[in-house]
Coordinates of C-alpha atoms in Angstrom, one line a residue:
T1 CA 0.0 0.0 -0.1
G2 CA 1.1 3.6 -0.3
K3 CA 3.8 4.8 2.1
G4 CA 4.0 1.4 3.6
K5 CA 0.5 1.7 5.4
E6 CA -1.1 -1.5 6.2
Y7 CA -4.3 -2.1 4.0
T8 CA -7.7 -2.6 5.6
P9 CA -10.6 -2.2 3.4
A10 CA -13.2 -1.3 6.1
C11 CA -10.7 1.5 7.6
S12 CA -10.6 3.8 4.8
N13 CA -10.4 6.9 6.9
S14 CA -7.0 5.9 8.3
I15 CA -5.8 6.1 4.6
P16 CA -5.3 9.6 2.8
V17 CA -7.2 10.0 -0.3
E18 CA -4.1 10.5 -2.3
Y19 CA -2.8 7.0 -1.8
M20 CA -3.4 4.1 -4.0
S21 CA -3.6 0.4 -2.4
S22 CA -2.2 -2.5 -4.1
V23 CA -3.7 -5.9 -3.2
S24 CA -2.6 -9.3 -3.8
E25 CA -4.6 -11.9 -5.6
P26 CA -4.8 -14.2 -2.5
K27 CA -5.4 -11.4 -0.1
T28 CA -8.2 -10.2 -2.4
F29 CA -10.3 -13.4 -2.7
K30 CA -9.6 -14.0 1.2
N31 CA -11.1 -10.6 1.7
L32 CA -14.0 -11.4 -0.8
K33 CA -15.2 -14.2 1.3
K34 CA -16.3 -11.9 4.0
T35 CA -19.7 -9.7 3.5
D36 CA -18.8 -7.1 5.9
V37 CA -15.4 -6.6 4.6
V38 CA -16.8 -6.3 1.0
E39 CA -19.0 -3.7 2.1
G40 CA -16.2 -1.8 3.7
W41 CA -14.1 -2.2 0.7
V42 CA -17.1 -0.8 -1.8
N43 CA -17.0 2.3 0.8
H44 CA -13.4 2.5 0.7
N45 CA -13.2 2.5 -3.0
R46 CA -15.7 5.4 -3.4
K47 CA -12.8 7.9 -2.2
H48 CA -9.7 5.6 -2.9
L49 CA -8.1 3.8 -5.9
T50 CA -7.5 0.4 -5.3
R51 CA -5.3 -2.1 -7.5
I52 CA -5.4 -5.8 -7.7
Y53 CA -2.4 -7.7 -8.9
P54 CA -1.8 -11.6 -9.9
K55 CA 0.0 -13.8 -7.3
G56 CA 3.9 -14.2 -7.8
T57 CA 3.2 -18.0 -8.4
R58 CA 1.7 -17.5 -11.8
I59 CA 5.0 -18.2 -13.5
D60 CA 2.8 -19.4 -16.5
S61 CA 1.3 -15.9 -16.9
S62 CA -2.5 -17.6 -16.2
N63 CA -4.9 -15.3 -14.8
Y64 CA -7.5 -15.1 -11.9
N65 CA -11.2 -14.1 -12.4
P66 CA -11.4 -10.3 -12.3
A67 CA -15.0 -10.1 -11.9
P68 CA -15.3 -10.6 -8.2
A69 CA -12.7 -8.1 -7.5
W70 CA -14.7 -5.6 -9.6
G71 CA -17.8 -6.5 -7.7
A72 CA -15.8 -4.9 -4.5
G73 CA -15.6 -1.7 -6.4
N74 CA -11.8 -2.0 -7.3
Q75 CA -10.6 0.1 -10.2
M76 CA -7.5 -1.5 -11.3
V77 CA -7.7 -5.3 -11.8
A78 CA -4.4 -6.4 -13.3
L79 CA -4.0 -9.2 -15.5
N80 CA -1.5 -10.9 -17.6
Y81 CA -2.5 -9.7 -21.2
Q82 CA -0.3 -12.2 -22.9
T83 CA -2.4 -15.0 -22.0
N84 CA -5.9 -15.4 -24.0
D85 CA -7.7 -17.5 -21.4
L86 CA -11.3 -17.2 -20.0
H87 CA -10.4 -14.4 -17.7
K88 CA -9.0 -12.4 -20.0
H89 CA -12.1 -13.0 -22.5
I90 CA -14.3 -11.7 -19.2
N91 CA -11.9 -8.5 -19.1
I92 CA -12.6 -8.1 -23.0
G93 CA -16.2 -8.2 -22.5
K94 CA -16.3 -5.5 -19.7
Y95 CA -14.8 -3.1 -22.0
R96 CA -16.7 -4.0 -25.1
Q97 CA -19.5 -1.8 -23.5
N98 CA -17.6 1.3 -24.2
G99 CA -15.9 0.3 -27.5
R100 CA -12.7 -0.8 -25.6
C101 CA -11.8 2.7 -25.1
G102 CA -11.5 4.5 -21.8
Y103 CA -13.1 3.7 -18.5
V104 CA -16.3 2.0 -17.6
L105 CA -18.4 3.7 -14.9
K106 CA -19.0 1.5 -11.7
P107 CA -22.8 0.8 -10.7
P108 CA -24.4 3.9 -9.1
Y109 CA -24.6 1.9 -5.7
M110 CA -20.7 1.9 -5.7
L111 CA -20.3 5.6 -6.3
S112 CA -20.5 8.4 -3.7
V113 CA -23.6 8.1 -1.3
Q114 CA -25.8 10.8 -1.9
S115 CA -27.9 10.4 1.2
S116 CA -27.1 8.5 4.5
L117 CA -30.7 8.0 4.8
S118 CA -31.4 6.1 1.5
P119 CA -28.0 5.1 0.0
P120 CA -27.9 3.6 -3.5
R121 CA -28.4 -0.1 -3.5
P122 CA -27.5 -2.8 -5.9
T123 CA -30.1 -3.8 -8.6
R124 CA -32.6 -6.4 -7.6
P125 CA -31.7 -10.0 -8.1
I126 CA -32.8 -11.1 -11.6
R127 CA -33.9 -14.4 -13.4
F128 CA -32.1 -14.7 -16.5
T129 CA -33.6 -17.2 -19.0
L130 CA -31.1 -17.9 -22.0
H131 CA -32.5 -19.7 -25.0
I132 CA -29.7 -21.0 -27.2
I133 CA -31.2 -21.3 -30.5
S134 CA -28.5 -21.9 -33.3
G135 CA -25.2 -20.9 -34.4
A136 CA -23.8 -19.8 -37.9
H137 CA -20.4 -19.9 -39.7
L138 CA -18.6 -21.5 -37.0
P139 CA -14.8 -21.6 -37.7
K140 CA -12.6 -24.7 -37.1
P141 CA -10.4 -24.4 -33.7
G142 CA -7.7 -21.7 -34.2
G143 CA -9.5 -20.6 -37.4
R144 CA -7.6 -23.5 -39.5
K145 CA -8.7 -24.1 -42.9
T146 CA -8.3 -28.0 -42.9
G147 CA -9.2 -31.0 -40.6
E148 CA -12.4 -32.7 -39.5
I149 CA -15.9 -31.0 -39.4
I150 CA -16.3 -29.6 -36.0
D151 CA -18.9 -31.0 -33.2
P152 CA -19.7 -27.8 -31.4
Y153 CA -21.3 -27.0 -28.2
V154 CA -21.8 -24.0 -26.3
H155 CA -20.2 -23.3 -22.7
I156 CA -22.5 -21.0 -20.7
R157 CA -20.9 -19.3 -17.8
V158 CA -22.2 -16.2 -15.5
D159 CA -19.3 -14.6 -13.6
G160 CA -19.7 -12.0 -10.8
L161 CA -19.6 -12.3 -7.1
E162 CA -18.7 -15.6 -6.0
E163 CA -22.5 -16.7 -5.1
D164 CA -23.3 -15.8 -8.8
I165 CA -20.7 -18.0 -10.7
Q166 CA -22.7 -20.7 -12.7
E167 CA -21.9 -22.9 -15.7
K168 CA -23.8 -25.0 -18.0
N169 CA -23.3 -26.8 -21.5
T170 CA -25.7 -27.2 -24.4
K171 CA -25.4 -30.5 -26.1
I172 CA -23.0 -31.4 -28.7
I173 CA -24.0 -31.2 -32.4
D174 CA -22.0 -33.7 -34.5
N175 CA -20.5 -32.7 -37.7
N176 CA -22.1 -29.1 -38.3
G177 CA -20.1 -25.9 -37.8
F178 CA -22.0 -24.0 -40.6
N179 CA -25.8 -23.9 -39.0
P180 CA -25.9 -25.9 -35.8
V181 CA -29.3 -26.0 -34.0
W182 CA -29.2 -26.5 -30.1
D183 CA -32.7 -24.8 -29.2
E184 CA -32.1 -25.2 -25.6
I185 CA -33.3 -23.1 -22.7
F186 CA -31.2 -22.5 -19.4
Q187 CA -32.3 -20.2 -16.3
F188 CA -30.1 -18.6 -13.8
T189 CA -31.0 -16.6 -10.6
I190 CA -28.3 -14.0 -10.4
K191 CA -28.2 -11.8 -7.0
N192 CA -26.1 -8.9 -8.2
P193 CA -26.6 -8.3 -11.9
D194 CA -24.8 -5.1 -11.6
V195 CA -21.3 -6.7 -11.8
A196 CA -22.4 -10.0 -13.5
H197 CA -21.1 -11.1 -16.9
L198 CA -22.3 -13.7 -19.3
S199 CA -19.7 -15.6 -21.4
L200 CA -20.8 -17.7 -24.3
I201 CA -17.9 -20.1 -25.2
V202 CA -18.1 -22.3 -28.4
N203 CA -16.0 -25.4 -28.1
D204 CA -15.6 -28.4 -30.5
D205 CA -16.2 -31.6 -28.7
N206 CA -12.6 -32.9 -29.8
D207 CA -10.3 -30.0 -30.2
G208 CA -11.7 -27.6 -27.5
F209 CA -12.0 -23.9 -27.9
I210 CA -13.4 -22.1 -31.0
A211 CA -14.8 -18.7 -30.2
F212 CA -16.2 -16.6 -27.3
S213 CA -18.5 -13.8 -26.5
S214 CA -18.7 -11.9 -23.1
I215 CA -21.5 -9.6 -22.3
P216 CA -21.9 -7.5 -19.0
F217 CA -25.4 -7.9 -17.7
S218 CA -25.6 -4.3 -17.5
A219 CA -25.3 -3.9 -21.3
M220 CA -27.6 -6.7 -22.0
R221 CA -30.9 -6.1 -23.6
P222 CA -33.9 -8.7 -23.8
G223 CA -35.2 -10.2 -26.8
L224 CA -33.7 -12.0 -29.9
R225 CA -30.1 -11.3 -30.2
N226 CA -27.4 -12.4 -33.0
V227 CA -24.2 -12.7 -30.6
G228 CA -21.1 -12.2 -32.6
L229 CA -18.2 -14.2 -31.7
L230 CA -14.5 -13.5 -31.0
D231 CA -11.4 -15.5 -31.7
S232 CA -9.1 -16.2 -28.6
A233 CA -7.5 -12.7 -28.8
G234 CA -10.7 -11.2 -28.7
M235 CA -10.6 -10.1 -32.5
S236 CA -13.4 -10.5 -35.1
I237 CA -11.2 -10.9 -38.2
G238 CA -11.3 -13.4 -41.1
D239 CA -13.6 -16.5 -40.9
F240 CA -14.4 -15.1 -37.3
Q241 CA -16.2 -11.8 -38.7
Y242 CA -19.1 -14.2 -39.8
A243 CA -19.4 -16.5 -36.8
S244 CA -22.4 -15.9 -34.2
I245 CA -24.8 -17.5 -31.9
F246 CA -28.7 -16.7 -32.5
C247 CA -30.1 -16.4 -28.9
R248 CA -33.1 -15.0 -26.9
F249 CA -32.3 -13.2 -23.7
Q250 CA -35.2 -12.8 -21.1
I251 CA -34.7 -10.9 -17.9
E252 CA -37.2 -10.6 -15.0
A253 CA -37.1 -9.3 -11.3
V254 CA -37.1 -11.9 -8.8

């Protein structure tokens, strides 16, 4: 932390406003398990900047999940950008909502409290219904041009606060990357949609990852949606500019 101060999220008054705290990944995820500490951390981050950084044992440059740290209002969640894994894909999705340029504003309840009598609150929990209908123009893994016809399925993942992390899979469609039809419906209850993200990851049953899309729930709109897919580096070039999943999103208050 700045000037060698000991960092305690719930005691932000003891830290001058011009100091920025740097917190390691292990300490971050330890703090995130304590509800009272998370509430204090959100309050701390209304007046201070906090940076989260990967633990030193990640010598393979792997990444941790940034979404829970965002859920405590931390402004700078550092990742190993050289690694194109799931957690970098969540980070890419976070900044697609502003064209991947500049800052993304935190939810209102994480900003300055306007009234002590009626402080901002997180959005109410939601029931999210996802209808995975079909896919179109799915490339082969790595965008290669040769090899067997793919057997695609969609891995569905919700990330956010730890209590909201959920995963499900569609069925596998044999030998069809051109226009596979899944026609499957999934339901998720999400307690804090303000900081939750939906990831749709298309995999080949034999060779693994093909493409992905990550969408913050704060930027999601209900209805029929043609979700464009990106390659492992978060780009939509070559064959990936045509790849998509056709879905229906339904969002209801719980």
